Coordinates of C-alpha atoms in Angstrom, one line a residue:
X27 CA -0.1 0.0 0.1
X28 CA 2.9 2.4 1.0
X29 CA 5.0 2.0 -2.1
X30 CA 2.0 2.3 -4.7
X31 CA 0.6 4.8 -2.6
X32 CA -0.6 8.0 -5.4
X33 CA 0.7 10.4 -3.8
X34 CA 3.8 11.6 -1.3
X35 CA 4.7 9.8 1.4
X36 CA 4.2 11.5 4.8
X37 CA 5.3 10.3 8.8
X38 CA 5.3 6.8 9.4
X39 CA 4.8 5.8 5.7
X40 CA 8.5 7.6 5.1
X41 CA 10.1 6.4 7.9
X42 CA 8.6 2.7 6.8
X43 CA 10.3 2.9 3.7
X44 CA 13.8 4.1 5.2
X45 CA 14.0 1.2 6.6
X46 CA 14.6 -0.7 3.3
X47 CA 18.1 0.6 3.2
X48 CA 18.9 -1.4 7.0
X49 CA 17.0 -4.4 5.9
X50 CA 18.4 -5.0 2.9
X51 CA 21.8 -4.9 4.1
X52 CA 21.2 -7.4 7.0
X53 CA 19.5 -9.5 3.9
X54 CA 22.5 -9.1 1.8
X55 CA 25.7 -9.0 4.2
X56 CA 25.1 -13.0 5.5
X57 CA 24.8 -14.0 1.8
X58 CA 29.1 -14.5 0.9
X59 CA 28.7 -14.1 -2.8
X60 CA 27.2 -10.8 -2.0
X61 CA 28.1 -9.6 0.7
X62 CA 30.5 -6.9 -0.9
X63 CA 27.3 -5.0 -1.7
X64 CA 26.0 -4.6 1.7
X65 CA 27.7 -1.3 2.4
X66 CA 26.6 -0.1 -0.7
X67 CA 23.0 -0.4 -0.1
X68 CA 23.2 0.3 3.6
X69 CA 24.3 4.1 2.7
X70 CA 22.9 4.8 -0.6
X71 CA 20.6 7.1 0.5
X72 CA 23.4 9.4 2.8
X73 CA 23.6 12.7 1.4
X74 CA 27.5 14.3 0.9
X75 CA 26.0 17.4 3.3
X76 CA 25.1 14.7 6.3
X77 CA 21.3 14.9 5.8
X78 CA 20.6 11.8 4.4
X79 CA 20.3 8.3 6.6
X80 CA 20.4 5.9 8.0
X81 CA 23.5 7.3 9.4
X82 CA 24.0 10.6 8.5
X83 CA 27.1 10.1 6.9
X84 CA 29.0 13.1 5.3
X85 CA 31.6 13.6 2.3
X86 CA 34.0 10.5 2.5
X87 CA 32.6 8.9 5.2
X88 CA 30.6 7.4 2.9
X89 CA 31.7 4.9 0.8
X90 CA 32.7 5.8 -2.9
X91 CA 30.5 3.0 -4.5
X92 CA 27.1 4.0 -2.4
X93 CA 28.0 7.7 -4.0
X94 CA 28.1 6.2 -7.3
X95 CA 24.7 4.3 -6.8
X96 CA 23.3 7.9 -4.9
X97 CA 23.5 9.2 -8.2
X98 CA 22.4 6.2 -10.5
X99 CA 19.7 5.7 -8.2
X100 CA 18.5 8.7 -8.2
X101 CA 18.4 9.4 -12.3
X102 CA 16.7 6.1 -12.5
X103 CA 14.4 7.4 -10.1
X104 CA 13.9 10.9 -12.0
X105 CA 13.5 9.3 -15.7
X106 CA 10.8 6.7 -14.3
X107 CA 7.5 7.2 -14.4
X108 CA 5.8 7.4 -11.0
X109 CA 2.0 7.4 -9.8
X110 CA 2.6 10.4 -8.1
X111 CA 4.8 12.3 -11.0
X112 CA 5.8 12.2 -14.6
X113 CA 9.6 10.9 -15.9
X114 CA 12.2 14.0 -16.3
X115 CA 13.7 13.9 -19.6
X116 CA 17.8 12.7 -19.3
X117 CA 18.5 16.4 -19.4
X118 CA 16.3 17.5 -16.8
X119 CA 17.3 15.1 -14.9
X120 CA 21.2 15.8 -15.4
X121 CA 20.3 19.6 -14.6
X122 CA 18.6 18.4 -11.5
X123 CA 21.4 16.6 -10.3
X124 CA 24.1 18.7 -10.7
X125 CA 21.8 21.4 -9.0
X126 CA 22.5 19.2 -5.7
X127 CA 25.8 18.7 -6.6
X128 CA 27.6 19.3 -2.9
X129 CA 24.4 18.8 -1.1
X130 CA 22.7 15.0 -1.9
X131 CA 25.7 14.7 -4.5
X132 CA 29.6 14.3 -4.2
X133 CA 30.3 17.2 -6.6
X134 CA 33.1 15.1 -7.9
X135 CA 31.0 12.0 -9.6
X136 CA 28.5 14.3 -10.6
X137 CA 30.9 15.4 -12.9
X138 CA 31.9 11.7 -14.3
X139 CA 28.4 10.9 -13.9
X140 CA 27.2 13.6 -16.1
X141 CA 29.6 12.9 -18.6
X142 CA 29.1 9.1 -18.8
X143 CA 25.0 9.8 -18.5
X144 CA 25.2 12.6 -21.6
X145 CA 26.7 9.5 -23.9
X146 CA 22.9 8.1 -23.6
X147 CA 21.3 8.7 -26.6
X148 CA 17.9 7.7 -25.0
X149 CA 16.6 5.4 -22.4
X150 CA 13.8 3.1 -21.3
X151 CA 11.4 4.7 -19.7
X152 CA 10.8 2.3 -17.0
X153 CA 6.6 3.1 -15.7
X154 CA 3.9 2.5 -13.1
X155 CA 1.7 3.5 -15.5
X156 CA -0.8 0.7 -15.5
X157 CA -1.4 -1.0 -19.1
X158 CA -2.1 -4.5 -17.8
X159 CA -5.2 -5.6 -16.1
X160 CA -2.9 -7.0 -13.0
X161 CA -1.5 -4.3 -12.6
X162 CA -4.4 -2.4 -11.7
X163 CA -5.9 -5.0 -9.3
X164 CA -2.8 -4.2 -7.9
X165 CA -3.6 -0.8 -7.2
X166 CA -7.5 -1.5 -6.2
X167 CA -6.3 -0.6 -2.3
X168 CA -6.8 3.1 -3.6
X169 CA -8.5 3.2 -6.9
X170 CA -11.5 1.2 -6.7
X171 CA -14.5 1.7 -4.8
X172 CA -15.3 -1.4 -2.5
X173 CA -18.8 -1.2 -2.8
X174 CA -19.6 -1.0 -6.4
X175 CA -15.9 -1.8 -7.8
X176 CA -16.2 0.8 -9.7
X177 CA -13.0 2.9 -9.8
X178 CA -12.6 5.8 -7.6
X179 CA -11.9 10.2 -7.9
X180 CA -8.5 9.7 -6.9
X181 CA -7.8 7.1 -10.6
X182 CA -9.8 9.4 -12.4
X183 CA -7.7 12.0 -11.6
X184 CA -4.3 10.2 -11.6
X185 CA -5.2 9.0 -15.3
X186 CA -6.3 12.7 -16.5
X187 CA -2.9 13.8 -15.3
X188 CA -0.4 10.9 -15.4
X189 CA -1.8 8.1 -18.5
X190 CA -1.4 8.6 -22.1
X191 CA -4.6 6.6 -22.7
X192 CA -6.5 9.2 -21.5
X193 CA -6.0 10.8 -24.6
X194 CA -7.8 7.4 -26.3
X195 CA -11.0 9.0 -24.8
X196 CA -13.5 11.8 -26.3
X197 CA -16.3 12.2 -23.9
X198 CA -17.2 11.8 -20.5
X199 CA -20.4 10.9 -19.8
X200 CA -21.7 12.0 -15.9
X201 CA -24.6 9.5 -14.9
X202 CA -26.1 11.3 -11.9
X203 CA -29.0 9.7 -9.3
X204 CA -31.3 11.7 -8.1
X205 CA -33.3 11.1 -5.0
X206 CA -31.1 8.4 -3.3
X207 CA -31.4 10.1 0.0
X208 CA -35.5 9.6 0.2
X209 CA -34.5 6.1 -0.5
X210 CA -31.9 5.6 2.5
X211 CA -34.3 7.2 4.8
X212 CA -37.3 5.5 4.0
X213 CA -35.7 1.8 3.1
X214 CA -32.0 1.9 4.6
X215 CA -28.7 1.8 3.4
X216 CA -28.2 -1.3 2.5
X217 CA -30.9 -1.0 0.0
X218 CA -29.6 2.0 -0.8
X219 CA -26.1 0.2 -1.3
X220 CA -27.7 -2.7 -3.8
X221 CA -29.0 -0.4 -5.7
X222 CA -25.5 1.6 -6.7
X223 CA -24.1 -2.3 -7.3
X224 CA -26.8 -2.6 -9.7
X225 CA -26.3 1.0 -11.6
X226 CA -22.5 0.1 -11.5
X227 CA -23.5 -3.6 -12.8
X228 CA -25.8 -1.9 -15.9
X229 CA -23.5 1.2 -16.9
X230 CA -20.2 -2.0 -17.3
X231 CA -23.0 -3.9 -19.3
X232 CA -23.7 -0.8 -21.7
X233 CA -20.3 0.5 -22.2
X234 CA -17.5 -1.4 -24.0
X235 CA -15.2 0.9 -21.6
X236 CA -13.3 -0.4 -18.6
X237 CA -13.0 3.0 -16.8
X238 CA -16.4 3.6 -14.5
X239 CA -15.8 5.5 -12.0
X240 CA -18.1 6.6 -8.9
X241 CA -18.1 10.3 -8.0
X242 CA -19.8 12.1 -4.4
X243 CA -21.6 8.2 -3.8
X244 CA -24.6 8.8 -6.4
X245 CA -22.8 9.9 -9.4
X246 CA -20.6 8.0 -12.1
X247 CA -18.7 9.2 -14.7
X248 CA -18.2 7.1 -17.5
X249 CA -14.7 7.6 -20.2
X250 CA -15.9 6.4 -23.8
X251 CA -14.6 7.1 -27.1
X252 CA -18.4 7.7 -28.6
X253 CA -22.4 8.7 -27.3
X254 CA -24.4 5.5 -26.4
X255 CA -27.9 5.9 -27.1
X256 CA -28.4 3.3 -25.1
X257 CA -27.4 5.2 -21.9
X258 CA -29.1 8.3 -22.4
X259 CA -31.4 10.0 -19.1
X260 CA -34.5 8.7 -21.0
X261 CA -33.2 5.2 -21.3
X262 CA -32.0 4.6 -17.9
X263 CA -35.4 5.7 -16.6
X264 CA -37.3 3.3 -18.3
X265 CA -35.4 0.6 -16.4
X266 CA -37.4 -1.3 -13.4
X267 CA -34.9 -0.9 -10.9
X268 CA -34.7 3.4 -11.4
X269 CA -38.7 3.4 -12.0
X270 CA -39.7 1.0 -8.7
X271 CA -37.9 2.5 -6.4
X272 CA -38.9 6.4 -7.5
X273 CA -35.5 7.4 -8.3
X274 CA -34.7 9.8 -11.6
X275 CA -31.4 9.4 -13.5
X276 CA -29.7 12.5 -15.5
X277 CA -26.9 11.6 -18.0
X278 CA -24.7 14.7 -19.3
X279 CA -22.0 14.1 -21.8
X280 CA -19.0 16.1 -22.0
X281 CA -17.0 16.1 -25.3
X282 CA -13.4 16.4 -24.2
X283 CA -12.7 18.0 -27.9
X284 CA -15.0 20.8 -27.4
X285 CA -14.4 21.6 -23.9
X286 CA -10.9 20.0 -23.0
X287 CA -9.5 17.1 -21.4
X288 CA -9.5 18.9 -18.0
X289 CA -11.1 16.9 -15.4
X290 CA -11.3 19.4 -12.8
X291 CA -14.0 21.3 -14.2
X292 CA -15.7 18.1 -15.3
X293 CA -15.6 17.3 -11.7
X294 CA -16.7 20.6 -10.6
X295 CA -20.0 20.2 -12.8
X296 CA -21.3 17.4 -11.0
X297 CA -20.6 19.2 -7.4

């Protein structure tokens, strides 16, 4: 959950992640063929100015191979897509590394490392994007609504801000369910929850898309490449699960090609 969190780490989360250098050291130094690597792992998050971890070593107190790995590790992180940020170009990453010479990085090694990195014409970007079904399911902890199994608003915002796949969709279909509060008060929350699941299942059946999001309890957003005649206010309001529960549904299509792909504008329209 911590490693795949769609945002920056805070408090105890960061402390737990920082333990990886000690855990890695303790594992490797007991294995003869890997023991020479153990010190590198233990100190690859030390900073040249002494502000790193786990021991706060400074300058040449840090083993030289750890000082080298620190730069390699930072370059790899900067040029990889992550859940919380897009990848930098090689040039942007090297500029940031140079700006941190004498602070996070050994300035002598920075000069040599950047010379080596400049010889790389292009890098294969390692990505935490979500092109595979298995990757999507691994992120269910943060991105799935536990009740309806639709995706959450967090995933909608992630797709809009970080995924190239967002550009494949031309419409955002907003389905809003009205009078749910009356139903909940009259028949109880369990009845309302079951009805929301029924609506989500209906939308999955009617739309040929993997992207259905539950927003603010009784609203759904569907990403689609075209409008569906089967999903209009008139069509859904004839469904038995709507009629028999005195509900009403409104359907609005937002044309991204006309209105732009700003997800915040879409969300504000819902609220």
